[in-house]
C-alpha cells in the first residue's frame, strides 16, 4: 500500500474516531439484550426442531443470508461460522484495499463467542425465562457482530501504526517478537480514557429517563461495560493488532 493512498484515507485519529463511535453501537446493543433474561433454552445444545442450539441456528442462517448480499466483502466484517458460507449473489461495493492481504484471514470470533456467552452475558442479564427466545438470540447476534467489528478493527489500527513508523515495527516483525509488538502498539493513556468514556456512556445511554428525580438505576451496569473493555475488548483488539503486524511483511 502506497503511503499517499493510505494517508488520504486513514490516520490514527480517524481510526480512533471510528472506535469511539463503535462504543455507542456496542453499548446500545448490550442495553437491548438486557431487556430479556438469560432465557437459557436459547443455548440448549439441542433446541427442538433445529440442529444444535437456537442461537447457533439463528447466527448461522443470518450469516448465510448476509454473506449472499456481501456483508463479508467488507474488511470490517468477519463471520462466526465461516465454513460453507454461500457465494455472493449481488454486485459488491469496491472497498479500498487498505489492509495487507495476508491479514484478511485473521478471525478470532471463536474467542469472542466464548467470552460473550461464558463470561460477559451472565454479568449483565437477569435470571429467568420469558419465552422471547428469537428476540434474545437476535440481540445476542447484534452484540456479537458489534464486538467482532470493534475487535477486528484492530487491523486498521495496526496498519496505520505500521505506516506511521515502519522503522519501529519492522525489526519486531522480522524477529516475530510478539512482546515487542505489543509494547509498541499499547497506549495505556488511551486505554484509560476508553474505560472512563464507555462507563460514562453506559450511564448516559442506560439511565432511566423520568420527569422526576433520576432513580440512579441503569439498564446495564456501567462498571460491567468498563470491565468488558478493560478485560476483553481492548486486549483482544491488541491481539488482532499483533497477529496482523506479524504477517504485515509477508
Ligand atoms: C486501538 C489502539 O490500540 C490499543 C488498543 C486500544 C483499544 O482497544 O481501545 C487503545 C489503545 C491501545 O493500547 C489505539 O492505539 O487506539
Coordinates of C-alpha atoms and ligand atoms in Angstrom, one line a residue:
X1 CA 0.0 0.0 0.0
X2 CA 1.5 3.3 -1.1
X3 CA 1.7 5.7 1.9
X4 CA 0.0 8.5 -0.1
X5 CA -3.1 6.4 -0.7
X6 CA -3.4 5.3 3.0
X7 CA -2.6 8.9 4.1
X8 CA -5.6 10.0 2.1
X9 CA -7.9 7.6 3.8
X10 CA -6.8 6.6 7.4
X11 CA -4.9 8.2 10.2
X12 CA -4.6 7.1 13.9
X13 CA -7.0 9.9 14.8
X14 CA -9.6 8.7 12.2
X15 CA -9.4 5.1 13.2
X16 CA -9.7 6.1 16.9
X17 CA -12.8 8.2 16.0
X18 CA -14.3 5.1 14.5
X19 CA -13.6 3.1 17.6
X20 CA -15.2 5.8 19.7
X21 CA -18.3 5.8 17.5
X22 CA -18.5 1.9 17.7
X23 CA -18.7 2.2 21.5
X24 CA -22.2 3.6 21.1
X25 CA -23.3 0.6 19.0
X26 CA -21.8 -1.9 21.4
X27 CA -23.5 -0.2 24.4
X28 CA -26.9 0.2 22.8
X29 CA -26.9 -3.5 21.8
X30 CA -26.0 -4.5 25.3
X31 CA -28.9 -2.4 26.6
X32 CA -31.2 -4.2 24.1
X33 CA -30.0 -7.6 25.2
X34 CA -30.5 -6.7 28.8
X35 CA -34.3 -6.3 28.1
X36 CA -34.5 -10.1 28.3
X37 CA -33.5 -12.5 31.0
X38 CA -30.9 -15.2 30.2
X39 CA -33.6 -17.4 28.5
X40 CA -31.3 -20.4 28.8
X41 CA -33.3 -22.7 26.4
X42 CA -31.9 -20.5 23.6
X43 CA -28.5 -22.0 24.4
X44 CA -29.5 -25.7 25.0
X45 CA -27.4 -27.8 22.6
X46 CA -30.4 -29.4 21.0
X47 CA -33.3 -27.0 20.6
X48 CA -36.4 -28.8 19.4
X49 CA -36.7 -28.6 15.6
X50 CA -33.3 -27.3 14.7
X51 CA -29.8 -28.9 14.6
X52 CA -27.9 -27.6 17.6
X53 CA -28.9 -24.6 19.7
X54 CA -31.3 -21.9 18.7
X55 CA -28.6 -19.2 18.9
X56 CA -26.3 -21.3 16.6
X57 CA -29.2 -21.8 14.2
X58 CA -30.1 -18.1 14.0
X59 CA -26.5 -16.9 13.8
X60 CA -25.6 -19.5 11.0
X61 CA -28.6 -18.7 8.9
X62 CA -28.4 -15.0 9.4
X63 CA -24.7 -15.0 8.4
X64 CA -25.5 -17.1 5.3
X65 CA -28.1 -14.6 4.1
X66 CA -25.8 -11.7 4.9
X67 CA -22.9 -13.4 3.1
X68 CA -25.0 -13.7 -0.1
X69 CA -25.6 -10.0 -0.1
X70 CA -22.0 -9.1 0.6
X71 CA -21.5 -8.4 4.3
X72 CA -18.2 -10.3 4.4
X73 CA -16.8 -8.4 1.4
X74 CA -16.2 -5.6 3.9
X75 CA -12.7 -5.7 5.5
X76 CA -14.5 -4.8 8.8
X77 CA -16.8 -7.8 8.9
X78 CA -15.9 -11.4 9.9
X79 CA -18.3 -14.4 10.3
X80 CA -18.6 -16.6 13.3
X81 CA -19.5 -19.6 11.2
X82 CA -17.2 -19.3 8.2
X83 CA -17.5 -22.8 6.9
X84 CA -19.6 -23.3 3.7
X85 CA -20.8 -19.7 3.6
X86 CA -22.9 -19.2 0.3
X87 CA -21.4 -17.2 -2.5
X88 CA -22.2 -13.6 -3.3
X89 CA -25.4 -13.1 -5.4
X90 CA -25.2 -9.3 -5.8
X91 CA -22.6 -6.9 -7.1
X92 CA -20.4 -5.8 -4.2
X93 CA -19.0 -2.4 -3.2
X94 CA -15.4 -1.8 -4.3
X95 CA -13.8 -1.4 -0.9
X96 CA -10.4 0.4 -0.9
X97 CA -7.6 -2.0 -0.4
X98 CA -6.2 -0.5 2.8
X99 CA -5.2 -3.7 4.7
X100 CA -2.3 -6.0 3.8
X101 CA -3.9 -9.1 2.1
X102 CA -2.2 -11.5 4.5
X103 CA -4.2 -10.1 7.3
X104 CA -7.5 -11.0 5.8
X105 CA -7.6 -14.5 7.3
X106 CA -7.3 -13.3 10.9
X107 CA -10.6 -14.1 12.6
X108 CA -10.8 -14.5 16.4
X109 CA -14.6 -14.8 16.5
X110 CA -14.3 -18.2 18.3
X111 CA -12.7 -16.4 21.2
X112 CA -15.2 -13.6 21.1
X113 CA -18.1 -16.1 21.1
X114 CA -16.7 -17.9 24.1
X115 CA -16.1 -14.6 26.0
X116 CA -19.6 -13.3 25.3
X117 CA -21.6 -16.3 26.3
X118 CA -19.4 -17.7 29.1
X119 CA -18.1 -14.6 30.8
X120 CA -19.9 -11.4 29.7
X121 CA -23.6 -12.4 29.3
X122 CA -24.0 -13.6 32.9
X123 CA -22.7 -10.3 34.2
X124 CA -25.4 -8.1 32.7
X125 CA -28.7 -10.1 32.2
X126 CA -31.1 -11.3 34.9
X127 CA -32.1 -14.9 35.7
X128 CA -35.3 -16.1 34.2
X129 CA -37.2 -17.3 31.1
X130 CA -39.8 -15.1 29.4
X131 CA -40.1 -17.1 26.2
X132 CA -38.7 -14.4 24.0
X133 CA -36.2 -16.8 22.5
X134 CA -35.9 -15.4 19.0
X135 CA -35.6 -11.8 20.2
X136 CA -33.0 -12.9 22.7
X137 CA -30.9 -14.8 20.2
X138 CA -31.2 -11.8 17.7
X139 CA -29.9 -9.5 20.4
X140 CA -27.0 -11.8 21.1
X141 CA -26.1 -11.8 17.4
X142 CA -26.2 -8.0 17.3
X143 CA -23.9 -7.8 20.3
X144 CA -21.6 -10.4 18.8
X145 CA -21.3 -8.7 15.5
X146 CA -20.7 -5.3 17.1
X147 CA -18.0 -6.7 19.3
X148 CA -16.4 -8.6 16.4
X149 CA -16.4 -5.5 14.2
X150 CA -14.8 -3.4 17.0
X151 CA -12.1 -6.0 17.9
X152 CA -11.2 -6.8 14.3
X153 CA -10.9 -3.1 13.6
X154 CA -7.5 -3.6 15.2
X155 CA -6.3 -4.5 11.7
X156 CA -6.9 -0.9 10.6
X157 CA -5.2 0.5 13.7
X158 CA -2.2 -1.8 13.2
X159 CA -1.9 -0.8 9.5
X160 CA -1.9 2.9 10.4
X161 CA 0.6 2.4 13.2
X162 CA 2.9 0.4 10.9
X163 CA 2.7 3.0 8.1
X164 CA 3.4 5.8 10.6
X165 CA 6.6 4.1 11.9
X166 CA 7.8 1.2 9.8
X167 CA 11.3 1.7 11.2
X168 CA 10.0 0.9 14.7
X169 CA 7.7 -2.0 13.8
X170 CA 9.8 -3.6 11.0
X171 CA 12.5 -5.1 13.2
X172 CA 10.0 -6.5 15.7
X173 CA 8.0 -8.0 12.8
X174 CA 11.1 -9.6 11.2
X175 CA 12.0 -11.0 14.7
X176 CA 8.4 -12.2 15.0
X177 CA 8.6 -10.7 18.5
X178 CA 5.1 -10.6 19.9
X179 CA 6.1 -8.9 23.2
X180 CA 7.9 -6.1 21.4
X181 CA 5.0 -5.5 19.1
X182 CA 2.5 -5.5 22.0
X183 CA 4.7 -2.9 23.8
X184 CA 5.0 -0.7 20.6
X185 CA 1.3 -0.7 19.9
X186 CA 0.0 -0.2 23.5
X187 CA -1.1 3.3 24.7
X188 CA -2.2 3.0 28.3
X189 CA -3.4 6.6 28.5
X190 CA -5.7 5.9 25.6
X191 CA -7.0 2.8 27.2
X192 CA -7.7 4.6 30.5
X193 CA -9.8 7.2 28.5
X194 CA -11.7 4.4 26.8
X195 CA -12.6 2.8 30.1
X196 CA -13.8 6.0 31.6
X197 CA -15.7 7.1 28.4
X198 CA -17.6 3.8 28.0
X199 CA -18.6 3.8 31.7
X200 CA -20.0 7.4 31.2
X201 CA -21.8 6.4 28.0
X202 CA -23.4 3.4 29.8
X203 CA -24.6 5.8 32.5
X204 CA -26.0 8.3 30.0
X205 CA -27.4 5.9 27.4
X206 CA -28.7 3.5 30.0
X207 CA -30.3 5.8 32.5
X208 CA -34.0 5.6 33.4
X209 CA -35.3 8.8 32.0
X210 CA -38.2 10.1 34.1
X211 CA -39.8 13.5 34.7
X212 CA -39.0 13.4 38.4
X213 CA -35.6 12.8 40.0
X214 CA -33.4 10.1 38.5
X215 CA -33.6 6.8 40.3
X216 CA -29.9 6.2 39.7
X217 CA -30.6 2.8 38.0
X218 CA -29.1 1.8 34.7
X219 CA -30.2 -0.7 32.1
X220 CA -26.7 -2.2 32.0
X221 CA -24.3 -1.8 34.9
X222 CA -21.7 0.8 33.7
X223 CA -18.9 -0.9 35.6
X224 CA -19.7 -4.1 33.6
X225 CA -19.2 -2.1 30.4
X226 CA -15.9 -0.7 31.6
X227 CA -14.8 -4.2 32.6
X228 CA -15.9 -5.5 29.2
X229 CA -13.5 -3.1 27.5
X230 CA -10.7 -3.5 30.1
X231 CA -10.7 -7.3 30.3
X232 CA -11.8 -8.4 26.9
X233 CA -12.3 -5.8 24.1
X234 CA -9.1 -3.9 24.3
X235 CA -6.8 -6.9 25.0
X236 CA -8.5 -8.8 22.0
X237 CA -8.1 -5.7 19.8
X238 CA -4.4 -5.7 20.7
X239 CA -4.2 -9.4 19.9
X240 CA -5.6 -8.7 16.5
X241 CA -3.1 -5.9 16.0
X242 CA -0.2 -8.2 16.9
X243 CA -1.4 -11.0 14.6
X244 CA -1.9 -8.5 11.8
X245 CA 1.6 -7.0 12.3
X246 CA 3.3 -10.4 12.4
X247 CA 2.2 -11.0 8.8
X248 CA 2.5 -7.4 7.6
X249 CA 5.8 -8.0 5.8
X250 CA 4.7 -11.3 4.2
Ligands
LIG1 C1 -6.7 0.8 19.4 C2 -5.5 1.2 19.8 O1 -4.5 0.3 20.3 C3 -4.6 -0.2 21.6 C4 -5.9 -0.7 22.0 C5 -6.8 0.2 22.4 C6 -8.3 -0.1 22.4 O2 -8.6 -1.3 22.1 O3 -9.1 0.7 22.7 C7 -6.5 1.5 22.9 C8 -5.1 1.9 23.0 C9 -4.0 0.9 22.6 O4 -3.4 0.4 23.7 C10 -5.1 2.6 19.8 O5 -3.9 2.9 20.0 O6 -6.0 3.5 19.6

